[in-house]
């Protein structure tokens, strides 16, 4: 594992730089969000969210689903200087009552076993208070922030009718089931991976995460413990602690951050330390070609400030320092000696980052999961980072690190939108470009019907003068569901995937939603010196079943797919079954 940062800029590389700027400009000033307006959260009544009421807002058969029609009246009353009156907080259990009716068994038993989120945990996330100037954009941002927490499956922040210069606001949340004894399994390219363990996403109703897992991936097994506190000591501090160990790997992670918890937050900081040692592998045609030991250390800190950000346009500047070291050793039982290219790398660098982001969110459902709201930002985004690692600070050579990211979205109508992202990174040292990397990713979603969504994802990825342990792999584990694990490798690859997603049964027994998909995947990887040829793609076709648990804290989607490879897939049969605990993309 290598953390990349940086890109190169001369000749054709200047074209990339110009492309980033144009990409960003069109994202801000083009037709990216025409027709998009703030999400309409205004509904009749102010009662607590009942089970049927919450379900109706997400039920594909209901006309009360989330939409993008907006509420221009709220924008108009803001101009009249309205202030917030009462703030009413409704925090409900996993299965809230339907009106005055008691919650029947066995749902009442689930509520009894679940520790409801404490009201103070929700209240501290509010970006407004009683007596504040009424700003609808802050209500919408609060609602999005609440939805980011995995222990909440439903969140609404709604304003009532203006009266005597005041507007009452109601905040409604519904908990997700947060305690999970998990057995996760995944099969891709003929290889079985998975994990077994226990996790709690809302420890004691405080929103803290604690988990312990035994994990089996494609290369190793390990035991992992994780603790995540999004509000350390009740303050706007986030802390992550993680420890994992296995027969040939060990990792320790410490991360503390004062995040930008709002678009109006004035400053942020973070410190971290990440140490990892593991046996790594290189592959050729799906088979192991080299085995080696890698020892990584990543330590750093930064401070960031807002440059006059508003709820609709974020501008931030970050400065900091980072130390990274990678060491390589031969594995005692390896067949081949370690090549001379595997030399220790050590960089101590100072860095600066500029971020510009337009806030244009839409709220959708039945996109990547079932019967759950999902937020997508269609606004233009631009991130530029530069760092310098001088020999004076202990680096191997004077080296520049550069990183660029641009993103934007296009809105075509309710349930129909597209996302695009471009990333470039690399180093500039005495030998020119080092570890150059670029990726373009395009996604398109079209909800043809409340129960039918078409999803398309296309990605192009390239490397130039990459570090010796870096390799682009493609196969059953990477998106080509009908092919052997890591069957294709190189320094450039293309992968395109399409799924027609069908919701068959929504919220069966208030427990599970069932769906089906028809899909096709196409991709390939090319080695150094080979020309990237989009016409030489390997293709598979297939169909699968989905089971989603919308009341789970992670809204997990279980899948099982049957695929048919149109080319040699590395097995005797072109048919292959794969399964997992998340969507393929």
Coordinates of C-alpha atoms in Angstrom, one line a residue:
X1 CA 0.0 0.0 0.0
X2 CA 1.4 3.4 -1.0
X3 CA -0.2 6.7 -0.3
X4 CA 0.2 8.7 -3.5
X5 CA 0.3 12.4 -3.9
X6 CA 1.3 14.7 -6.7
X7 CA 1.2 14.9 -10.5
X8 CA 3.5 16.1 -13.3
X9 CA 3.3 19.2 -15.6
X10 CA 5.1 19.6 -18.9
X11 CA 4.2 19.1 -22.5
X12 CA 1.0 16.9 -22.7
X13 CA 0.9 17.2 -18.9
X14 CA 0.0 20.9 -19.3
X15 CA -3.0 19.7 -21.2
X16 CA -4.1 17.8 -18.1
X17 CA -3.7 20.9 -16.0
X18 CA -5.7 23.0 -18.4
X19 CA -8.3 20.2 -18.5
X20 CA -8.7 20.4 -14.8
X21 CA -9.4 24.1 -14.8
X22 CA -11.9 23.8 -17.6
X23 CA -13.5 20.8 -15.9
X24 CA -14.0 22.9 -12.8
X25 CA -15.2 26.0 -14.6
X26 CA -17.8 24.1 -16.6
X27 CA -18.9 22.4 -13.3
X28 CA -19.6 25.9 -11.8
X29 CA -21.0 27.7 -14.7
X30 CA -22.3 25.1 -17.1
X31 CA -25.6 23.2 -17.0
X32 CA -24.4 20.9 -14.2
X33 CA -27.3 21.7 -11.9
X34 CA -29.9 23.5 -14.0
X35 CA -33.3 22.6 -12.7
X36 CA -31.9 21.5 -9.4
X37 CA -33.3 23.3 -6.3
X38 CA -33.0 22.7 -2.6
X39 CA -34.6 19.6 -1.4
X40 CA -38.2 20.1 -0.3
X41 CA -38.5 19.0 3.3
X42 CA -41.8 20.7 4.1
X43 CA -44.6 18.3 5.0
X44 CA -47.8 18.6 6.8
X45 CA -48.0 18.0 10.6
X46 CA -45.4 18.0 13.3
X47 CA -45.9 14.6 14.9
X48 CA -43.0 12.3 15.6
X49 CA -42.0 10.1 12.5
X50 CA -44.2 7.0 12.6
X51 CA -43.1 3.8 11.0
X52 CA -45.6 4.2 8.2
X53 CA -44.9 7.9 7.8
X54 CA -41.2 7.4 7.4
X55 CA -41.7 4.5 5.0
X56 CA -44.1 6.5 2.8
X57 CA -41.4 9.1 2.2
X58 CA -39.2 6.4 0.8
X59 CA -41.7 3.9 -0.5
X60 CA -41.4 3.7 -4.3
X61 CA -45.2 3.4 -4.5
X62 CA -45.8 6.6 -2.7
X63 CA -45.9 10.2 -4.0
X64 CA -44.3 11.5 -0.9
X65 CA -40.8 10.5 -1.9
X66 CA -37.9 12.9 -1.8
X67 CA -37.8 15.3 -4.7
X68 CA -35.9 18.2 -6.1
X69 CA -38.8 20.6 -6.5
X70 CA -37.5 22.9 -3.8
X71 CA -39.4 25.3 -1.6
X72 CA -39.1 28.8 -2.9
X73 CA -41.3 30.1 -0.2
X74 CA -38.7 29.4 2.5
X75 CA -36.1 31.3 0.5
X76 CA -38.5 34.2 0.3
X77 CA -39.3 34.4 4.0
X78 CA -35.5 34.4 4.8
X79 CA -35.3 37.8 3.0
X80 CA -38.0 39.1 5.4
X81 CA -35.6 38.6 8.4
X82 CA -37.4 35.7 10.0
X83 CA -35.9 34.1 13.0
X84 CA -36.1 30.5 14.4
X85 CA -38.8 30.0 17.1
X86 CA -39.0 26.6 18.7
X87 CA -36.7 23.7 17.8
X88 CA -38.6 20.5 18.3
X89 CA -36.5 17.3 18.5
X90 CA -38.0 13.9 17.7
X91 CA -35.6 11.0 18.2
X92 CA -37.3 7.7 17.4
X93 CA -36.3 4.1 17.9
X94 CA -35.7 1.5 15.1
X95 CA -39.4 0.8 14.9
X96 CA -41.3 4.0 15.9
X97 CA -45.0 3.7 16.7
X98 CA -47.6 4.4 14.0
X99 CA -49.6 7.2 15.6
X100 CA -51.1 6.1 19.0
X101 CA -50.8 2.5 18.2
X102 CA -48.3 0.5 20.2
X103 CA -45.4 -1.2 18.4
X104 CA -46.3 -4.9 18.0
X105 CA -44.1 -7.9 18.6
X106 CA -41.5 -8.8 17.5
X107 CA -40.6 -5.1 16.6
X108 CA -41.1 -3.9 20.2
X109 CA -38.6 -6.5 21.3
X110 CA -36.1 -5.1 18.8
X111 CA -36.7 -1.6 20.3
X112 CA -36.2 -3.0 23.8
X113 CA -32.8 -4.5 22.8
X114 CA -31.6 -1.4 21.1
X115 CA -30.2 1.6 22.9
X116 CA -31.9 4.7 21.4
X117 CA -29.7 7.6 20.3
X118 CA -29.6 10.2 23.0
X119 CA -31.3 13.4 22.2
X120 CA -28.1 15.4 23.0
X121 CA -26.2 13.5 20.3
X122 CA -28.7 14.8 17.7
X123 CA -29.0 18.3 19.2
X124 CA -25.3 19.0 19.1
X125 CA -25.3 18.5 15.3
X126 CA -27.7 21.3 14.7
X127 CA -26.2 24.2 12.9
X128 CA -28.9 26.6 14.2
X129 CA -30.6 27.4 17.5
X130 CA -33.7 29.2 18.8
X131 CA -33.5 32.9 18.0
X132 CA -31.1 32.5 15.2
X133 CA -31.7 34.1 11.8
X134 CA -33.7 31.6 9.7
X135 CA -31.5 30.2 6.9
X136 CA -33.0 27.3 5.0
X137 CA -29.5 26.3 3.7
X138 CA -28.4 25.5 7.2
X139 CA -31.5 23.3 7.8
X140 CA -30.6 21.4 4.6
X141 CA -27.0 21.0 5.6
X142 CA -28.0 19.8 9.1
X143 CA -30.2 17.2 7.5
X144 CA -27.4 15.9 5.3
X145 CA -24.9 15.9 8.2
X146 CA -27.3 13.7 10.2
X147 CA -27.7 11.3 7.4
X148 CA -24.0 10.8 7.3
X149 CA -24.1 9.0 10.7
X150 CA -24.6 5.3 10.1
X151 CA -26.6 4.9 13.3
X152 CA -29.4 7.0 11.8
X153 CA -31.5 5.6 9.0
X154 CA -33.8 8.5 8.5
X155 CA -33.4 12.3 9.1
X156 CA -35.6 15.3 8.3
X157 CA -35.2 18.9 9.3
X158 CA -38.4 20.8 8.4
X159 CA -39.6 24.4 8.9
X160 CA -43.2 25.2 9.8
X161 CA -45.2 28.2 8.5
X162 CA -44.0 31.7 9.5
X163 CA -45.9 33.3 12.4
X164 CA -45.2 36.6 14.1
X165 CA -41.7 36.8 12.5
X166 CA -40.8 33.3 13.8
X167 CA -40.4 29.9 12.1
X168 CA -40.6 26.7 14.2
X169 CA -38.2 23.9 13.1
X170 CA -38.8 20.2 13.7
X171 CA -35.9 17.8 13.6
X172 CA -36.9 14.1 13.2
X173 CA -34.6 11.1 13.2
X174 CA -35.1 7.3 13.2
X175 CA -32.4 5.0 14.5
X176 CA -30.9 2.2 12.6
X177 CA -30.2 -1.2 14.2
X178 CA -26.6 -0.7 15.2
X179 CA -25.5 -3.9 16.9
X180 CA -24.4 -6.6 14.4
X181 CA -23.0 -10.0 14.7
X182 CA -21.7 -10.2 11.2
X183 CA -20.7 -13.0 8.9
X184 CA -19.6 -11.4 5.7
X185 CA -18.6 -13.5 2.7
X186 CA -17.5 -12.5 -0.8
X187 CA -16.5 -14.6 -3.8
X188 CA -14.9 -13.0 -6.8
X189 CA -12.8 -14.6 -9.5
X190 CA -13.1 -18.0 -7.8
X191 CA -11.6 -16.8 -4.5
X192 CA -13.6 -16.8 -1.2
X193 CA -13.0 -13.9 1.2
X194 CA -14.9 -12.5 4.1
X195 CA -15.0 -11.7 7.8
X196 CA -16.7 -12.6 11.0
X197 CA -17.1 -10.5 14.1
X198 CA -19.2 -8.0 16.0
X199 CA -19.7 -4.3 15.6
X200 CA -21.6 -1.6 17.4
X201 CA -22.2 1.7 15.5
X202 CA -24.0 3.5 18.3
X203 CA -22.3 2.5 21.5
X204 CA -24.5 3.3 24.6
X205 CA -26.6 5.6 22.3
X206 CA -23.6 8.0 21.9
X207 CA -22.9 7.5 18.2
X208 CA -19.5 5.8 18.8
X209 CA -18.3 2.8 16.8
X210 CA -16.6 -0.3 18.2
X211 CA -15.8 -3.5 16.3
X212 CA -13.7 -6.7 16.4
X213 CA -13.4 -8.9 13.3
X214 CA -11.5 -11.8 11.9
X215 CA -10.9 -10.9 8.3
X216 CA -9.9 -13.2 5.4
X217 CA -8.9 -11.3 2.2
X218 CA -7.3 -12.5 -1.0
X219 CA -3.8 -12.4 0.4
X220 CA -3.9 -12.9 4.2
X221 CA -6.0 -13.3 7.3
X222 CA -5.9 -11.0 10.3
X223 CA -7.8 -9.9 13.4
X224 CA -8.8 -6.2 13.5
X225 CA -10.1 -4.0 16.3
X226 CA -11.5 -0.5 15.5
X227 CA -12.8 2.3 17.7
X228 CA -14.3 5.5 16.1
X229 CA -15.5 8.4 18.1
X230 CA -17.0 11.1 15.9
X231 CA -17.4 13.6 18.8
X232 CA -14.5 12.9 21.2
X233 CA -15.4 14.0 24.8
X234 CA -18.6 15.6 23.4
X235 CA -16.7 18.1 21.4
X236 CA -16.3 18.5 17.7
X237 CA -13.3 16.2 17.6
X238 CA -13.1 12.9 15.8
X239 CA -10.8 10.1 16.8
X240 CA -10.0 6.8 15.1
X241 CA -8.0 3.9 16.7
X242 CA -7.3 0.7 14.8
X243 CA -5.1 -2.3 15.4
X244 CA -4.8 -5.4 13.2
X245 CA -2.5 -8.3 13.3
X246 CA -2.0 -11.5 11.4
X247 CA 0.6 -14.2 10.6
X248 CA 2.3 -11.9 8.1
X249 CA 0.9 -8.5 8.8
X250 CA 0.4 -5.9 11.5
X251 CA -1.1 -2.4 11.4
X252 CA -1.6 0.4 14.0
X253 CA -3.5 3.6 13.2
X254 CA -4.1 6.7 15.3
X255 CA -6.0 9.6 13.9
X256 CA -7.4 12.7 15.6
X257 CA -9.1 15.5 13.8
X258 CA -11.1 18.7 14.4
X259 CA -13.1 18.5 11.2
X260 CA -14.9 21.0 9.2
X261 CA -18.3 19.9 10.6
X262 CA -20.1 22.6 8.6
X263 CA -19.5 24.7 5.5
X264 CA -19.3 27.7 7.9
X265 CA -16.7 26.1 10.2
X266 CA -13.7 28.5 10.4
X267 CA -10.8 26.1 10.9
X268 CA -9.7 22.5 11.2
X269 CA -6.7 20.4 12.2
X270 CA -5.6 16.8 12.3
X271 CA -2.7 14.6 13.5
X272 CA -2.1 11.0 12.6
X273 CA 0.3 8.1 12.7
X274 CA -0.1 4.9 10.6
X275 CA 2.4 2.0 10.8
X276 CA 2.0 -1.1 8.7
X277 CA 4.1 -4.2 8.0
X278 CA 2.9 -6.9 5.7
X279 CA 3.9 -9.4 3.1
X280 CA 2.9 -8.1 -0.3
X281 CA 2.7 -9.7 -3.8
X282 CA 3.0 -8.9 -7.5
X283 CA 1.0 -10.9 -10.0
X284 CA 1.2 -12.0 -13.6
X285 CA -1.7 -13.5 -15.5
X286 CA -3.5 -14.2 -12.2
X287 CA -0.5 -16.0 -10.6
X288 CA 2.0 -14.8 -8.0
X289 CA 5.2 -13.6 -9.5
X290 CA 7.0 -11.9 -6.6
X291 CA 6.6 -11.9 -2.8
X292 CA 8.2 -9.3 -0.5
X293 CA 8.0 -7.7 2.9
X294 CA 6.9 -4.0 3.0
X295 CA 7.2 -1.8 6.1
X296 CA 5.3 1.5 5.9
X297 CA 5.2 4.5 8.2
X298 CA 3.1 7.6 7.7
X299 CA 3.0 10.4 10.3
X300 CA 1.7 13.9 9.7
X301 CA -0.3 16.9 10.8
X302 CA -2.1 19.9 9.2
X303 CA -4.0 23.0 10.0
X304 CA -6.8 24.3 7.6
X305 CA -8.7 27.5 7.5
X306 CA -11.8 28.7 5.7
X307 CA -11.3 31.5 3.2
X308 CA -14.7 33.1 3.5
X309 CA -16.8 29.9 2.8
X310 CA -20.5 30.2 2.5
X311 CA -23.2 27.4 2.6
X312 CA -23.1 27.3 -1.2
X313 CA -19.4 27.8 -1.9
X314 CA -16.6 26.4 0.2
X315 CA -13.0 27.8 0.0
X316 CA -10.3 26.3 2.2
X317 CA -6.5 26.4 2.6
X318 CA -4.5 23.7 4.3
X319 CA -0.9 23.7 5.4
X320 CA 1.0 20.9 7.1
X321 CA 3.8 18.4 7.2
X322 CA 4.1 14.7 6.5
X323 CA 6.7 12.0 6.9
X324 CA 6.5 8.8 4.8
X325 CA 8.9 5.9 4.8
X326 CA 8.7 2.6 2.8
X327 CA 11.2 -0.2 3.4
X328 CA 11.4 -3.5 1.5
X329 CA 12.9 -6.9 2.6
X330 CA 13.0 -10.3 1.1
X331 CA 10.7 -13.0 2.4
X332 CA 12.7 -16.0 3.7
X333 CA 10.7 -18.6 1.7
X334 CA 10.6 -16.5 -1.5
X335 CA 11.7 -18.2 -4.7
X336 CA 13.3 -15.1 -6.3
X337 CA 15.5 -12.4 -4.8
X338 CA 14.1 -8.9 -4.4
X339 CA 14.9 -6.7 -7.5
X340 CA 17.3 -3.8 -7.1
X341 CA 14.4 -1.4 -7.9
X342 CA 13.0 -2.1 -4.4
X343 CA 14.9 0.6 -2.6
X344 CA 13.9 2.3 0.6
X345 CA 12.0 5.6 0.1
X346 CA 11.9 8.3 2.7
X347 CA 10.2 11.7 2.3
X348 CA 9.7 14.5 4.8
X349 CA 7.7 17.2 3.2
X350 CA 5.9 20.4 3.8
X351 CA 2.6 20.8 1.9
X352 CA -0.2 23.2 1.0
X353 CA -3.6 22.4 -0.3
X354 CA -6.4 24.6 -1.8
X355 CA -9.9 23.4 -2.0
X356 CA -12.9 24.9 -3.8
X357 CA -16.3 23.2 -3.7
X358 CA -19.7 24.3 -4.8
X359 CA -22.5 22.9 -2.7
X360 CA -25.4 21.6 -4.9
X361 CA -26.8 18.5 -3.3
X362 CA -29.7 16.4 -4.4
X363 CA -31.5 13.8 -2.4
X364 CA -32.3 10.5 -4.1
X365 CA -33.4 7.0 -3.2
X366 CA -33.1 3.5 -4.8
X367 CA -29.7 4.4 -6.3
X368 CA -27.1 2.3 -4.5
X369 CA -29.4 0.8 -1.9
X370 CA -33.1 0.3 -1.3
X371 CA -35.5 2.4 0.7
X372 CA -32.9 4.8 2.0
X373 CA -32.1 8.4 1.2
X374 CA -28.8 9.2 -0.5
X375 CA -27.1 12.5 -1.0
X376 CA -25.1 13.4 -4.1
X377 CA -23.2 16.7 -4.6
X378 CA -23.5 17.9 -8.2
X379 CA -21.5 21.1 -7.7
X380 CA -18.1 21.6 -9.2
X381 CA -15.1 20.7 -7.0
X382 CA -11.4 21.5 -7.4
X383 CA -8.5 20.4 -5.2
X384 CA -4.9 21.3 -5.7
X385 CA -2.0 20.2 -3.4
X386 CA 1.7 20.8 -3.6
X387 CA 4.4 19.5 -1.3
X388 CA 8.2 19.8 -1.2
X389 CA 10.5 17.2 0.4
X390 CA 14.0 18.6 0.7
X391 CA 17.1 16.5 1.4
X392 CA 17.7 19.0 4.3
X393 CA 14.8 17.3 6.1
X394 CA 16.0 13.8 5.6
X395 CA 14.4 13.0 2.2
X396 CA 16.4 10.8 -0.2
X397 CA 16.4 13.6 -2.8
X398 CA 14.8 17.0 -3.3
X399 CA 11.3 15.9 -4.5
X400 CA 8.1 17.7 -5.3
X401 CA 4.7 16.1 -4.6
X402 CA 1.6 17.3 -6.5
X403 CA -2.0 16.3 -6.5
X404 CA -5.0 17.5 -8.4
X405 CA -8.7 16.5 -8.3
X406 CA -11.7 17.9 -10.1
X407 CA -15.3 16.7 -10.0
X408 CA -18.7 17.9 -11.2
X409 CA -22.2 16.6 -11.7
X410 CA -25.0 16.9 -14.2
X411 CA -28.7 17.0 -13.3
X412 CA -31.2 15.9 -15.9
X413 CA -34.3 15.5 -13.7
X414 CA -35.5 13.6 -10.6
X415 CA -33.7 10.3 -10.4
X416 CA -31.5 11.1 -13.4
X417 CA -28.0 12.5 -13.0
X418 CA -24.3 11.9 -13.8
X419 CA -21.1 12.3 -11.8
X420 CA -17.5 12.8 -13.1
X421 CA -14.2 12.8 -11.3
X422 CA -10.6 13.3 -12.5
X423 CA -7.5 12.6 -10.3
X424 CA -3.9 13.1 -11.1
X425 CA -0.9 12.5 -8.8
X426 CA 2.8 11.8 -8.8
X427 CA 6.3 13.0 -7.8
X428 CA 8.9 15.1 -9.5
X429 CA 12.5 14.2 -8.6
X430 CA 15.9 14.2 -10.1
X431 CA 14.9 11.5 -12.5
X432 CA 11.8 13.3 -13.7
X433 CA 8.3 11.9 -13.2
X434 CA 8.0 9.2 -10.5
X435 CA 4.9 7.2 -9.5
X436 CA 2.7 9.1 -11.9
X437 CA -0.9 8.1 -11.7
X438 CA -4.2 9.3 -13.2
X439 CA -7.8 8.2 -13.1
X440 CA -11.0 9.3 -14.8
X441 CA -14.3 8.0 -13.5
X442 CA -17.7 8.6 -14.9
X443 CA -21.0 7.5 -13.4
X444 CA -24.6 7.8 -14.7
X445 CA -27.8 6.9 -12.9
X446 CA -31.3 6.9 -14.4
X447 CA -34.3 5.9 -12.3
X448 CA -36.7 4.9 -15.1
X449 CA -39.4 3.9 -12.6
X450 CA -39.7 4.0 -8.9
X451 CA -38.6 0.3 -8.9
X452 CA -36.1 0.4 -11.8
X453 CA -32.7 2.1 -11.8
X454 CA -30.1 1.9 -14.5
X455 CA -26.5 2.4 -13.2
X456 CA -23.4 2.8 -15.4
X457 CA -19.8 3.3 -14.2
X458 CA -16.8 3.7 -16.5
X459 CA -13.2 4.2 -15.3
X460 CA -9.8 4.7 -17.0
X461 CA -6.7 4.4 -14.9
X462 CA -3.0 4.9 -15.9
X463 CA 0.4 4.8 -14.3
X464 CA 3.8 6.2 -15.4
X465 CA 7.1 5.3 -13.9
X466 CA 5.3 3.8 -10.9
X467 CA 7.0 2.5 -7.8
X468 CA 8.0 -1.2 -8.2
X469 CA 5.3 -2.5 -5.8
X470 CA 2.5 -0.6 -7.6
X471 CA 0.4 -2.6 -10.1
X472 CA -3.0 -2.3 -11.7
X473 CA -4.9 -5.5 -11.4
X474 CA -8.2 -6.5 -13.0
X475 CA -10.4 -9.6 -12.6
X476 CA -13.2 -11.1 -10.5
X477 CA -12.3 -9.1 -7.5
X478 CA -12.0 -5.8 -9.4
X479 CA -15.2 -5.7 -11.3
X480 CA -15.0 -8.3 -14.1
X481 CA -17.3 -10.7 -12.3
X482 CA -17.0 -13.5 -14.9
X483 CA -13.2 -13.8 -14.8
X484 CA -10.5 -15.2 -12.6
X485 CA -8.9 -13.2 -9.8
X486 CA -6.3 -10.8 -11.0
X487 CA -6.3 -12.3 -14.4
X488 CA -5.1 -9.1 -16.1
X489 CA -2.3 -6.8 -15.0
X490 CA -0.4 -3.8 -16.3
X491 CA 0.1 0.0 -15.9
X492 CA -3.2 1.0 -17.5
X493 CA -6.7 -0.3 -17.5
X494 CA -10.3 0.3 -18.5
X495 CA -13.4 -1.0 -16.7
X496 CA -17.0 -0.4 -17.7
X497 CA -20.0 -1.7 -15.8
X498 CA -23.7 -1.5 -16.3
X499 CA -26.5 -2.7 -14.1
X500 CA -30.3 -2.6 -14.5
X501 CA -31.5 -2.7 -10.8
X502 CA -35.0 -3.8 -10.0
X503 CA -36.7 -3.5 -6.6
X504 CA -39.0 -6.5 -6.4
X505 CA -40.3 -6.3 -2.8
X506 CA -39.9 -3.2 -0.7
X507 CA -39.6 -3.5 3.1
X508 CA -40.8 -7.1 3.4
X509 CA -41.8 -7.8 7.0
X510 CA -40.3 -4.4 7.9
X511 CA -37.0 -6.2 7.6
X512 CA -35.6 -6.7 4.1
X513 CA -36.1 -5.4 0.6
X514 CA -35.5 -7.8 -2.3
X515 CA -34.2 -6.9 -5.7
X516 CA -32.7 -8.3 -8.9
X517 CA -30.1 -7.0 -11.4
X518 CA -29.1 -7.7 -15.0
X519 CA -25.5 -6.7 -15.7
X520 CA -22.6 -6.6 -18.1
X521 CA -18.9 -5.8 -17.4
X522 CA -16.2 -5.0 -19.9
X523 CA -12.5 -4.2 -19.2
X524 CA -8.9 -5.0 -19.7
X525 CA -5.4 -4.1 -18.5
X526 CA -2.3 -3.4 -20.6
X527 CA 1.4 -3.7 -19.6
X528 CA 4.2 -1.3 -20.2
X529 CA 4.7 -0.7 -23.9
X530 CA 1.3 -2.0 -24.9
X531 CA -1.1 0.4 -26.4
X532 CA -4.4 1.1 -24.5
X533 CA -7.0 -0.4 -26.9
X534 CA -10.7 0.1 -25.9
X535 CA -11.7 -2.4 -28.6
X536 CA -9.9 -5.3 -27.0
X537 CA -12.0 -5.5 -23.9
X538 CA -13.0 -8.7 -22.1
X539 CA -16.8 -8.9 -21.5
X540 CA -19.2 -10.8 -19.3
X541 CA -23.0 -10.9 -19.0
X542 CA -25.1 -12.0 -16.1
X543 CA -27.9 -11.6 -13.6
X544 CA -28.2 -11.6 -9.8
X545 CA -30.3 -11.2 -6.8
X546 CA -30.1 -8.5 -4.0
X547 CA -31.3 -8.4 -0.4
X548 CA -31.1 -5.1 1.4
X549 CA -31.6 -4.3 5.1
X550 CA -32.6 -0.6 5.2
X551 CA -32.9 -0.7 9.1
X552 CA -29.3 -1.8 9.4
X553 CA -26.8 0.9 10.3
X554 CA -24.9 0.3 7.1
X555 CA -27.9 -0.4 4.9
X556 CA -26.0 -3.5 3.7
X557 CA -26.9 -5.0 0.4
X558 CA -26.2 -8.7 0.0
X559 CA -25.7 -9.9 -3.6
X560 CA -25.3 -13.1 -5.5
X561 CA -24.4 -13.0 -9.3
X562 CA -24.2 -15.5 -12.0
X563 CA -22.0 -14.4 -14.9
X564 CA -21.0 -15.7 -18.3
X565 CA -17.6 -14.8 -19.7
X566 CA -17.4 -14.2 -23.5
X567 CA -13.6 -14.8 -23.5
X568 CA -11.3 -17.1 -21.7
X569 CA -11.8 -16.4 -18.1
X570 CA -9.0 -18.6 -16.6
X571 CA -11.4 -21.5 -15.7
X572 CA -12.7 -24.5 -17.5
X573 CA -16.2 -23.1 -17.6
X574 CA -17.4 -19.7 -18.7
X575 CA -20.0 -19.6 -15.9
X576 CA -19.0 -18.2 -12.6
X577 CA -20.9 -17.4 -9.4
X578 CA -19.9 -14.5 -7.2
X579 CA -21.4 -13.0 -4.1
X580 CA -20.7 -10.3 -1.6
X581 CA -22.1 -8.0 1.1
X582 CA -22.3 -4.8 -1.0
X583 CA -23.2 -3.6 -4.5
X584 CA -20.7 -4.4 -7.2
X585 CA -20.3 -0.6 -7.7

